[in-house]
Amino acid sequence: MTEQIAVIPGDGIGHEVVPPAIRVLDAVADFEYVEVEAGDAVKARTGDPLPDETYDAVTEADATLFGATGDTSADVIIPLRRAVDAFVNVRPARTYPGVDAVQPETDLVILRENTEGVYAGMENRLTDGVSTLTRLVTKSASERLAEFACDYAETSGVDELTVVHKSNVMRVTDGLFKETVQDVAEQRGVDTDPVLMDAMAMFLAMNPEEYDVLVCPNLAGDMLSDLAAGLVGGLGLLPSANVGSERGIFEPVHGCAPDIAGEGVANPLATILSGAMLLEFLDYDDAGQAVRDAVEGVLSDGPRTPDLGGDATTDEVGDAVVDRL
């Protein structure tokens, strides 16, 4: 049976980086695509940033390839992650040959809790001058993330998880997160190294080669993955996977980049690498590795987009990956 992929280009450069990723997927697999819309533009036209048609397409598809959205991101991607029960956000960050990286030894993955924390959406404005945000942390969500992290470590041959937290200040919420992850890891025979999230930012900047798998609450994982992007050459190289038990949403870490939208120079490789993660999620492991190898070859030999010091267009880089496949 042919797998169905929901495709959401979104806003800005999403419309430029998704088509090359589709061409790459077509070079290695036979999927059926359903393109739907979400984001700022559709809200401006209809009043709704996430139409029912889009929501239904994502919940019915085997996987979703997502581009980027602008101001409506919280109204789009967070409900879609919940819709497919995407409890973990997987964000690998590694350096590539041919890329001038700040920290050339970086090769790590951030496993980010994806359903709660400060992104649970529980905000209130009490008065004109007072607003509140409720931070939600549950043992069940922390356990689920921890089990995934242990599975990931065992599959990857990693013997220790770095547990990122701020329990010296957020004693109840991050205390629960840290203790739960450590308890699950102990039961699974996986070592843990708890590190305060602010110190983790410094350690990553100075010695990223010392870390393999970081297990993080939602906001910390979001922030640290952008820091990791700066170490390896920029957001144009960071893919991500929102993984649920049955479905996943695959998207580049970067946003819709309105400053360069329409110029045809956006780096498509983060989206293409997100496609490689989609392939592996659907058990096309060889195809996923082939895409990674092709991306590595293009980064090594060119062409490259301006963010990586080149002068190639988005389509030229995408076509170069396809040619290698």
mmCIF file of C-alpha atoms in Angstrom, residues 11 17 40-41 101 133 140 150 160 163 182 189 196 204 210 221 276 283 312 321 324:
data_model
loop_
_atom_site.group_PDB
_atom_site.id
_atom_site.type_symbol
_atom_site.label_atom_id
_atom_site.label_comp_id
_atom_site.label_asym_id
_atom_site.label_seq_id
_atom_site.Cartn_x
_atom_site.Cartn_y
_atom_site.Cartn_z
ATOM 1 C CA ASP A 11 4.364 30.640 4.742
ATOM 2 C CA VAL A 17 12.105 24.615 0.465
ATOM 3 C CA ASP A 40 -0.523 33.427 8.125
ATOM 4 C CA ALA A 41 -1.622 33.599 4.499
ATOM 5 C CA ALA A 101 31.352 25.303 11.619
ATOM 6 C CA LEU A 133 1.641 31.520 32.277
ATOM 7 C CA SER A 140 3.391 10.441 32.503
ATOM 8 C CA CYS A 150 16.458 5.109 26.465
ATOM 9 C CA GLU A 160 24.578 8.080 28.870
ATOM 10 C CA VAL A 163 19.169 15.374 31.461
ATOM 11 C CA GLN A 182 16.472 9.537 35.897
ATOM 12 C CA GLY A 189 20.215 0.512 32.887
ATOM 13 C CA LEU A 196 21.305 22.819 34.678
ATOM 14 C CA LEU A 204 27.489 23.275 24.447
ATOM 15 C CA GLU A 210 31.262 15.812 25.073
ATOM 16 C CA GLY A 221 15.053 21.920 24.043
ATOM 17 C CA ALA A 276 15.245 11.683 5.453
ATOM 18 C CA ASP A 283 10.978 2.192 7.710
ATOM 19 C CA ALA A 312 23.367 28.797 -5.592
ATOM 20 C CA VAL A 321 20.848 16.333 -4.167
ATOM 21 C CA ARG A 324 23.423 12.403 -6.555
#
